[in-house]
Coordinates of C-alpha atoms in Angstrom, one line a residue:
M32 CA 28.8 32.3 -46.4
L33 CA 28.8 30.9 -43.0
A34 CA 26.0 28.5 -42.6
V35 CA 23.7 29.0 -38.9
N36 CA 22.5 25.9 -36.8
S37 CA 25.1 23.8 -39.0
F38 CA 26.1 22.4 -35.8
K39 CA 24.7 18.8 -35.1
K40 CA 23.8 18.2 -31.0
S41 CA 25.2 14.4 -30.5
R42 CA 22.7 12.3 -28.7
A43 CA 24.4 12.7 -24.9
Q44 CA 23.5 16.9 -26.0
L45 CA 20.0 16.6 -26.5
N46 CA 19.4 14.5 -23.4
E47 CA 21.4 16.6 -21.2
E48 CA 19.7 19.3 -22.0
G49 CA 16.3 17.2 -22.3
L50 CA 17.7 16.6 -18.5
Q51 CA 17.7 20.3 -18.1
L52 CA 14.1 21.3 -19.1
L53 CA 12.7 19.1 -17.5
R54 CA 13.9 19.9 -14.1
N55 CA 13.0 23.5 -15.4
D56 CA 9.2 22.1 -15.5
N57 CA 9.5 22.5 -19.6
A58 CA 8.2 19.4 -20.8
D59 CA 7.0 19.9 -23.9
D60 CA 10.8 21.0 -25.0
A61 CA 12.3 18.2 -22.6
I62 CA 10.2 15.8 -24.9
S63 CA 11.4 17.6 -28.0
H64 CA 15.5 16.9 -27.1
F65 CA 14.6 13.2 -26.0
E66 CA 12.6 12.5 -29.4
Q67 CA 15.6 14.0 -31.1
A68 CA 18.4 12.4 -28.9
L69 CA 16.6 8.8 -29.8
K70 CA 16.5 9.7 -33.8
V71 CA 20.4 9.9 -33.5
A72 CA 20.9 6.4 -32.0
P73 CA 18.1 4.9 -29.8
F74 CA 19.0 3.9 -26.0
T75 CA 17.4 3.1 -22.8
E76 CA 18.0 6.2 -21.2
G77 CA 16.8 8.2 -23.9
Y78 CA 13.4 6.5 -23.8
I79 CA 13.3 6.4 -20.1
N80 CA 13.5 9.9 -19.9
L81 CA 11.2 10.3 -22.6
A82 CA 8.6 8.3 -20.8
N83 CA 9.2 10.6 -17.9
A84 CA 8.7 13.5 -19.1
R85 CA 5.7 12.3 -20.8
R86 CA 4.5 11.1 -17.1
T87 CA 5.3 14.5 -16.0
K88 CA 3.2 16.5 -18.6
G89 CA 0.2 14.7 -17.9
G90 CA -3.1 15.1 -17.8
D91 CA -4.9 13.2 -20.7
P92 CA -4.8 9.9 -21.8
D93 CA -2.4 10.4 -24.6
S94 CA 0.1 11.1 -22.4
F95 CA -0.1 8.2 -20.6
A96 CA 0.1 5.9 -23.6
A97 CA 3.2 7.9 -25.1
A98 CA 4.7 7.9 -21.8
W99 CA 4.0 3.7 -21.5
Q100 CA 5.1 3.6 -25.1
A101 CA 8.5 4.6 -24.4
C102 CA 8.7 2.7 -21.5
E103 CA 8.2 -0.4 -23.7
S104 CA 10.9 0.5 -26.0
A105 CA 13.0 1.0 -23.3
V106 CA 12.5 -2.7 -22.3
A107 CA 12.3 -3.6 -25.8
H108 CA 16.4 -2.2 -25.9
D109 CA 17.4 -3.4 -22.9
D110 CA 15.4 -5.3 -20.1
T111 CA 17.6 -5.0 -17.7
D112 CA 17.2 -1.6 -16.8
P113 CA 15.2 -0.7 -14.0
G114 CA 14.2 2.6 -15.0
A115 CA 11.3 1.7 -17.3
F116 CA 10.1 -0.5 -14.5
R117 CA 10.1 2.4 -12.0
V118 CA 8.4 5.2 -14.5
M119 CA 6.1 2.3 -15.7
A120 CA 5.0 2.1 -11.6
Q121 CA 4.7 5.7 -11.5
L122 CA 2.2 6.0 -14.4
L123 CA 0.4 3.2 -13.2
M124 CA 0.3 5.1 -9.5
D125 CA -0.6 8.3 -11.3
Q126 CA -4.4 6.2 -12.4
G127 CA -4.5 4.8 -9.2
R128 CA -3.6 1.2 -9.9
D129 CA -1.5 1.1 -6.8
E130 CA -1.2 -3.0 -6.7
E131 CA 0.3 -2.9 -10.4
A132 CA 2.4 -0.5 -9.7
L133 CA 3.9 -2.4 -6.7
A134 CA 4.3 -5.6 -8.9
R135 CA 6.1 -3.2 -11.6
L136 CA 8.4 -1.8 -8.9
E137 CA 9.1 -5.2 -7.0
H138 CA 10.5 -5.7 -10.6
A139 CA 12.6 -2.8 -10.9
L140 CA 14.3 -3.7 -7.5
D141 CA 14.6 -7.8 -8.5
L142 CA 17.1 -6.1 -11.3
D143 CA 18.7 -3.6 -9.0
E144 CA 17.9 -4.0 -5.1
T145 CA 19.9 -1.5 -4.6
N146 CA 18.1 1.6 -7.2
P147 CA 17.4 4.6 -5.1
E148 CA 15.1 5.8 -7.2
A149 CA 12.4 2.5 -7.1
L150 CA 12.8 2.6 -3.4
A151 CA 11.9 6.0 -3.2
V152 CA 8.3 5.0 -5.8
R153 CA 8.1 2.2 -3.6
E154 CA 8.0 4.2 -0.3
R155 CA 5.9 6.7 -1.8
L156 CA 3.8 4.1 -2.8
F157 CA 3.4 2.6 0.9
Q158 CA 3.1 6.3 2.4
R159 CA -0.2 6.5 0.9
N160 CA -1.6 3.5 0.5
E161 CA -2.2 1.5 4.0
E162 CA -3.9 -1.5 2.6
L163 CA -0.3 -1.8 0.8
T164 CA 1.5 -1.2 3.7
M165 CA -0.3 -3.8 5.8
K166 CA 0.9 -6.5 3.3
K167 CA 4.9 -5.3 3.1
A168 CA 4.4 -5.5 6.9
T169 CA 3.0 -9.2 6.8
A170 CA 5.4 -10.4 3.8
G171 CA 6.6 -13.6 4.8
K172 CA 4.9 -14.2 7.7
E173 CA 2.7 -17.3 8.0
E174 CA -0.4 -16.8 9.3
H175 CA -1.3 -19.6 12.1
T176 CA -4.6 -20.6 13.8
D177 CA -5.0 -22.2 17.4
E178 CA -5.5 -25.5 15.4
D179 CA -1.6 -25.3 14.5
Y180 CA -1.1 -25.5 18.3
T181 CA -2.9 -28.2 19.0
D182 CA -0.5 -31.0 18.6
L183 CA 2.3 -29.4 20.7

């Protein structure tokens, strides 16, 4: 007798299927796929994808906590991957904690200054938060008073 479903999917297959489910707005099934992939063998991208799926599902404090925990697992697995810091920033932005989000994004960009996802999230953050945009514009510029020029 032929065993049905005896084929065990690889971590890569589960991860790819999870990404496809997430693109199709099926966060619950995506979460299940990423969790299964991580059971096969832990990997940074899997934790990041799980965090993003849980963030996408959102809606309650448990989703935030579970997404944050997945980000922390990604960082513990590889603290040089900017993806976890980007998702942490997005989670913080979802809660209106923009200055904390900016710090996470800056860390992600310190790890990879050309990371397109982190750059895009940072741009969205600046677009929605005028105060942070002003800080960006004045970063690195010294403020001078009239007193600074009295000895010239």
